[in-house]
Short mmCIF file of C-alpha atoms and ligand atoms in Angstrom, two decimals:
data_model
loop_
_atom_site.label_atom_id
_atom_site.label_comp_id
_atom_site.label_asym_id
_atom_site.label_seq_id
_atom_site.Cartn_x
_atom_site.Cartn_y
_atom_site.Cartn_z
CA UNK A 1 110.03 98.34 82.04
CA UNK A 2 112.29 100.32 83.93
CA UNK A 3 115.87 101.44 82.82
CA UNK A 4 118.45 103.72 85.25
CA UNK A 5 121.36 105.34 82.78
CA UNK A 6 123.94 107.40 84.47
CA UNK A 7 122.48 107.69 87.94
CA UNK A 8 124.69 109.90 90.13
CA UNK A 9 123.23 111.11 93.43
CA UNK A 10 124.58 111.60 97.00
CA UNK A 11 122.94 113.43 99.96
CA UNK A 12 123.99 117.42 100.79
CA UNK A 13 127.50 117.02 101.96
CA UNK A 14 127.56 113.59 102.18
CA UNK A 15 129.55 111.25 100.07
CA UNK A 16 127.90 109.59 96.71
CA UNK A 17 126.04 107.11 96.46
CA UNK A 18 125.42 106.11 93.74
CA UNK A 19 128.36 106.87 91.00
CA UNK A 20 127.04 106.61 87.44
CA UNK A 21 124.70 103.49 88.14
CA UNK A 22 122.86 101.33 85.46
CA UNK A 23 119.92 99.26 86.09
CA UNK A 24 117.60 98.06 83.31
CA UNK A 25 114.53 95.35 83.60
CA UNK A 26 112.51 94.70 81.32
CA UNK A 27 108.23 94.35 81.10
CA UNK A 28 107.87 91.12 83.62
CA UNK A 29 110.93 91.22 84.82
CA UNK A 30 112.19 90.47 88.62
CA UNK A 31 114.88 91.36 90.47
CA UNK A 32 115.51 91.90 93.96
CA UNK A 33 118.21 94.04 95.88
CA UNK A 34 119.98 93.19 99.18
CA UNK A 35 122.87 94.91 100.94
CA UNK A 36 124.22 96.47 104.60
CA UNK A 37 121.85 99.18 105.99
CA UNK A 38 122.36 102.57 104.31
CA UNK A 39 123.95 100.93 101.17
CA UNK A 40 121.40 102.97 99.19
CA UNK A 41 118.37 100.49 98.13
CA UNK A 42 115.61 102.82 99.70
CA UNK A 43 116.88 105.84 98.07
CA UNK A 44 117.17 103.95 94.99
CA UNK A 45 113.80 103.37 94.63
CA UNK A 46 112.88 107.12 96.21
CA UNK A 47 114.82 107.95 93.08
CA UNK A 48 112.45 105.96 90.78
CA UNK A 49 109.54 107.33 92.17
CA UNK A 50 111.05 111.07 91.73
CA UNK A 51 110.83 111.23 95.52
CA UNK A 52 114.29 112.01 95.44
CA UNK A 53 115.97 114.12 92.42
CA UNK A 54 119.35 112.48 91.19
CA UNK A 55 122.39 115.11 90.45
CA UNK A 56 122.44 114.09 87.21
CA UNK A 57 121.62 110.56 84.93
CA UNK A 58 118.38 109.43 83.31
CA UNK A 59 115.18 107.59 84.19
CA UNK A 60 113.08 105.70 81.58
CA UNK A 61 109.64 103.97 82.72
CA UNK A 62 107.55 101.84 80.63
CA UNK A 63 109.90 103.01 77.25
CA UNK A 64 109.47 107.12 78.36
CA UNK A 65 111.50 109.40 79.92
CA UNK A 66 110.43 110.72 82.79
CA UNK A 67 112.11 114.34 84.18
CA UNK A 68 109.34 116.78 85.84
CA UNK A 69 106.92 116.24 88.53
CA UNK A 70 103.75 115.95 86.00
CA UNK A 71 105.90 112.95 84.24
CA UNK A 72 106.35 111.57 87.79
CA UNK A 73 102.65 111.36 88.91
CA UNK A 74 102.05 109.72 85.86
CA UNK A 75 104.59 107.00 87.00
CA UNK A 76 103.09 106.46 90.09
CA UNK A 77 100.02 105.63 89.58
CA UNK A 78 101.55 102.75 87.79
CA UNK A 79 103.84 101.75 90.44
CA UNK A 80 102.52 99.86 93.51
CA UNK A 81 105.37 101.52 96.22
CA UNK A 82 105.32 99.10 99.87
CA UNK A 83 107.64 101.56 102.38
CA UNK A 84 110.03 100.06 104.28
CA UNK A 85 107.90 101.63 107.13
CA UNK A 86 104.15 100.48 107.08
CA UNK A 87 103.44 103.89 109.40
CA UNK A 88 104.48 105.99 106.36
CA UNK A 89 102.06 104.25 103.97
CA UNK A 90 98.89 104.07 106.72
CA UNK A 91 96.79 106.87 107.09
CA UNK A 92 93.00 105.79 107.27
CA UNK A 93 90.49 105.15 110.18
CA UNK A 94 89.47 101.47 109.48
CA UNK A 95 91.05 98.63 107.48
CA UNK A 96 88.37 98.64 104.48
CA UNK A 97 88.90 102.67 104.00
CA UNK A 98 92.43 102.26 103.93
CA UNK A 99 92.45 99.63 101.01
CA UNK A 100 89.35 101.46 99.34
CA UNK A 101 91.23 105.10 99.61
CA UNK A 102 93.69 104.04 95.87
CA UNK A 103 90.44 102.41 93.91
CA UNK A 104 88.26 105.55 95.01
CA UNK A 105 90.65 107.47 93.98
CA UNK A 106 90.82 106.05 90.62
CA UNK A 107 86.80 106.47 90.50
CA UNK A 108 86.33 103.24 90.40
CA UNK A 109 82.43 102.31 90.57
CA UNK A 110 81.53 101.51 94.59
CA UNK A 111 80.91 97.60 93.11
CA UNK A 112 84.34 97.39 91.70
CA UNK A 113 86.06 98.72 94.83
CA UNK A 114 84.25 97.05 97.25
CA UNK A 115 85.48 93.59 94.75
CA UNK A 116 88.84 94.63 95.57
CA UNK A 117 88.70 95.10 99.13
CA UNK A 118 87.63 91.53 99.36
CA UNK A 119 89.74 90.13 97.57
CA UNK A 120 93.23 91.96 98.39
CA UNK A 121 92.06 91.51 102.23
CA UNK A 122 91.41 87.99 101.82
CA UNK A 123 94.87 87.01 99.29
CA UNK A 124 96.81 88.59 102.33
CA UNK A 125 95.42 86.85 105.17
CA UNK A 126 93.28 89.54 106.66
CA UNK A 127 89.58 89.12 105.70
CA UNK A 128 87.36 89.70 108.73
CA UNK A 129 90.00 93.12 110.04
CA UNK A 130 87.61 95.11 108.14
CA UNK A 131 86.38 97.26 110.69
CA UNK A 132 89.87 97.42 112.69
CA UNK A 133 91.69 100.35 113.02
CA UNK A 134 95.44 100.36 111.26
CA UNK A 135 97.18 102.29 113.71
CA UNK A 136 96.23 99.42 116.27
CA UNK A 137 96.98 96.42 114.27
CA UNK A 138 100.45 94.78 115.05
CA UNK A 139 103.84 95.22 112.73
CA UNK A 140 103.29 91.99 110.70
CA UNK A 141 99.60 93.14 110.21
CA UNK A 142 100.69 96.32 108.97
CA UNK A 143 102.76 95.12 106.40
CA UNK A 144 100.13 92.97 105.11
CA UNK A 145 97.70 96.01 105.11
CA UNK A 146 100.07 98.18 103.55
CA UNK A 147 100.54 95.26 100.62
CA UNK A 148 96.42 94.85 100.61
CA UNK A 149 96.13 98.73 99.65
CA UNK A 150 98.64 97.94 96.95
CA UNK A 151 97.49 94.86 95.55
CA UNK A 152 93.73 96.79 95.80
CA UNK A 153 95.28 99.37 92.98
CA UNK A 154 96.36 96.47 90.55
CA UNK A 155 99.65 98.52 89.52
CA UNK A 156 102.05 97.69 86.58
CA UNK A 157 105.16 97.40 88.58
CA UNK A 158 105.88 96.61 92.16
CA UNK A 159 108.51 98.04 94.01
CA UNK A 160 108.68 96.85 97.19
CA UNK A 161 110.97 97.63 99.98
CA UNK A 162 111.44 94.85 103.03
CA UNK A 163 107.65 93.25 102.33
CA UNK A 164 108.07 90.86 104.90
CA UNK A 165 109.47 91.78 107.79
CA UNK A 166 107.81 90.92 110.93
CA UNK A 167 105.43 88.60 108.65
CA UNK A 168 104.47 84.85 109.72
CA UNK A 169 105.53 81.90 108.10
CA UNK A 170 101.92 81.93 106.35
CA UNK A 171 101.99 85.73 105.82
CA UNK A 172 105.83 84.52 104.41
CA UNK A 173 104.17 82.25 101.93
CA UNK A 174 100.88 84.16 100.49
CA UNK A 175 103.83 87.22 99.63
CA UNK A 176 105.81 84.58 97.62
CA UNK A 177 102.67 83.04 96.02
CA UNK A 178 101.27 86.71 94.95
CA UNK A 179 104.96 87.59 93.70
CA UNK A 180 105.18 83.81 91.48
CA UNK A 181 101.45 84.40 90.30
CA UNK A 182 101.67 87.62 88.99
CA UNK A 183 103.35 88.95 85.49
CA UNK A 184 104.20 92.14 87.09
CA UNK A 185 107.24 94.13 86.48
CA UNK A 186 108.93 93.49 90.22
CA UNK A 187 111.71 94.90 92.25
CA UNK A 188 111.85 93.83 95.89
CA UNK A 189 113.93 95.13 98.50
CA UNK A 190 114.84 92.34 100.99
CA UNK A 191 117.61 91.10 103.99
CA UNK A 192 116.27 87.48 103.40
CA UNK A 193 118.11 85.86 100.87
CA UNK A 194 115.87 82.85 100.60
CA UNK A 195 112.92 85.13 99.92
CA UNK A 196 114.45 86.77 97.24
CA UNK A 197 115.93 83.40 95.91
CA UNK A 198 112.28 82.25 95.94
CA UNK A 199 110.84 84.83 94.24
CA UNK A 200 113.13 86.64 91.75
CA UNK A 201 115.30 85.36 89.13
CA UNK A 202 118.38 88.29 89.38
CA UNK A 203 119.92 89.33 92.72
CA UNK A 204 121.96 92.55 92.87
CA UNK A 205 123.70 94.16 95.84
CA UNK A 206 125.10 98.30 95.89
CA UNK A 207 128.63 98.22 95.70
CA UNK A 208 130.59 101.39 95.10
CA UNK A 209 127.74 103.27 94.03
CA UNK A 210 126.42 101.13 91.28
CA UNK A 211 124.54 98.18 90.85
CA UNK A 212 126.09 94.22 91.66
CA UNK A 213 124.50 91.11 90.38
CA UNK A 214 125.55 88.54 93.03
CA UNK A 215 127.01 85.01 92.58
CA UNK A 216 124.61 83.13 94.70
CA UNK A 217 126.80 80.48 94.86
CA UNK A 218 129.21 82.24 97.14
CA UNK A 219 126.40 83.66 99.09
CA UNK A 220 125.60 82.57 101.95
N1 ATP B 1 117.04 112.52 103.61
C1 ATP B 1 118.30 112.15 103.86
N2 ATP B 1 119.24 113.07 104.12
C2 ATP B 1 120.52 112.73 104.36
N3 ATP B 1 120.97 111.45 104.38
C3 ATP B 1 120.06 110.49 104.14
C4 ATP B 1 118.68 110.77 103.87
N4 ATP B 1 118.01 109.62 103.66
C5 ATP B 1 118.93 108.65 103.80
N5 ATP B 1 120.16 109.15 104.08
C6 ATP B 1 121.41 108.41 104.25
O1 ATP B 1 121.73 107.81 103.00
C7 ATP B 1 122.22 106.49 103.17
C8 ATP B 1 121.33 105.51 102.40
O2 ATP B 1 120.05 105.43 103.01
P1 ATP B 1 118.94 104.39 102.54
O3 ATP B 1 117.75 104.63 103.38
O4 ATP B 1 118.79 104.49 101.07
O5 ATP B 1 119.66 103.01 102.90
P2 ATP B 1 119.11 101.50 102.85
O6 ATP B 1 120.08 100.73 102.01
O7 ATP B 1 117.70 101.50 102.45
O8 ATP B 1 119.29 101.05 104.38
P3 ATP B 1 118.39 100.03 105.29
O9 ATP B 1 118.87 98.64 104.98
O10 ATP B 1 118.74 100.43 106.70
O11 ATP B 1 116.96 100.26 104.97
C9 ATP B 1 122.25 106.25 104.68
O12 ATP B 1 123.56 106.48 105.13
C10 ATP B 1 121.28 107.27 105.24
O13 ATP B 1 121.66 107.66 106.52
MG1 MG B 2 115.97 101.00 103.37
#
């Protein structure tokens, strides 16, 4: 669950944006956010991850309020957080230590890890890149890396911001299968309409610092 109350932020001398926004979801819940380019959505979700600190408002994950750093680790290890840039979330030598890095982490046994490698490679479309190095793979490739090493940590909540641009029709598909499939707590950054018409039930856009729901009727 995730529940915004009061958000008001805006960037050092810049104008706000966000003025007093609400946003509430519940456990299982999906939504997805479109809007014009520096409308806000990245920064929203910067702001859910306490990435970036609103000027005032309140943030409640999972029924707890969260306000200091220690209360914001917490959070994210239950949060599975795609960048909009797969070159911010890729840091490892090879493919299989990239997706192993969150499970290791974790302490997971060696069995259990090398289980999820395997199986987030494979859901994605990328068994057999194992041994490939991530700074060499192509955009669309990246993506689907950077949502393997998610997938790998089995979070509570995805937030994910643009997950498929530069993706195939196929790479397209396996996103909105894993999305349908799951019972995770969702919010999805997109431009594509039809993706987010596919795979969430609520659409909202940023308008005058708070939160929209669209009429997809009028949408085109
Ligand atoms: N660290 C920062 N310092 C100052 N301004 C920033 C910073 N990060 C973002 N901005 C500005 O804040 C606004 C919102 O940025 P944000 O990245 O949230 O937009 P967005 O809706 O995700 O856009 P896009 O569709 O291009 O990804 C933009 O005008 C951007 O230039
Ligand atoms: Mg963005």
């Amino acid at each position: 669950m995730i529940k915004l109350k009061g958000i008001t932020f805006g960037y050092d001398g810049k104008p706000l944006l966000f003025d007093s926004l609400d946003f509430f979801l519940p456990e299982a819940g999906r939504v997805g956010i479109i809007g014009p380019n520096g409308c806000g959505k990245t920064t929203l979700f910067n702001i859910i991850m306490g990435f970036v600190k609103p000027a005032s408002g309140i943030i409640e994950i999972s029924g707890r309020v969260i306000k200091g750093e220690r209360d914001f680790q917490k959070v994210r290890e239950k949060i599975g957080f795609l960048f909009q840039n797969s070159d911010d979330q890729l840091f490892c030598p090879s493919v299989r230590e990239e997706v192993a890095f969150g499970p290791l982490n974790y302490r997971l046994p060696r069995e259990e890890v090398e289980k999820r490698i395997k199986e987030s490679l494979e859901i994605i479309g990328l068994k057999g890149f194992e041994e490939r190095a991530p700074y060499h793979l192509s955009e669309g490739e990246k993506k689907k890396l950077a949502l393997a090493t998610i997938l790998a940590m089995k979070p509570k909540i995805l937030l994910l911001d643009e997950p498929t641009n530069g993706l195939d029709d196929s790479g397209l598909k396996s996103v909105v299968e894993i999305l349908n499939d799951s019972n995770l707590t969702i919010v999805v950054i997109s431009q594509d309409i039809n993706f987010l018409k596919d795979t969430t039930k609520v659409i909202y856009t940023i308008d005058r610092g708070k939160l929209k729901e669209i009429n997809l009727h009028s949408y085109q």
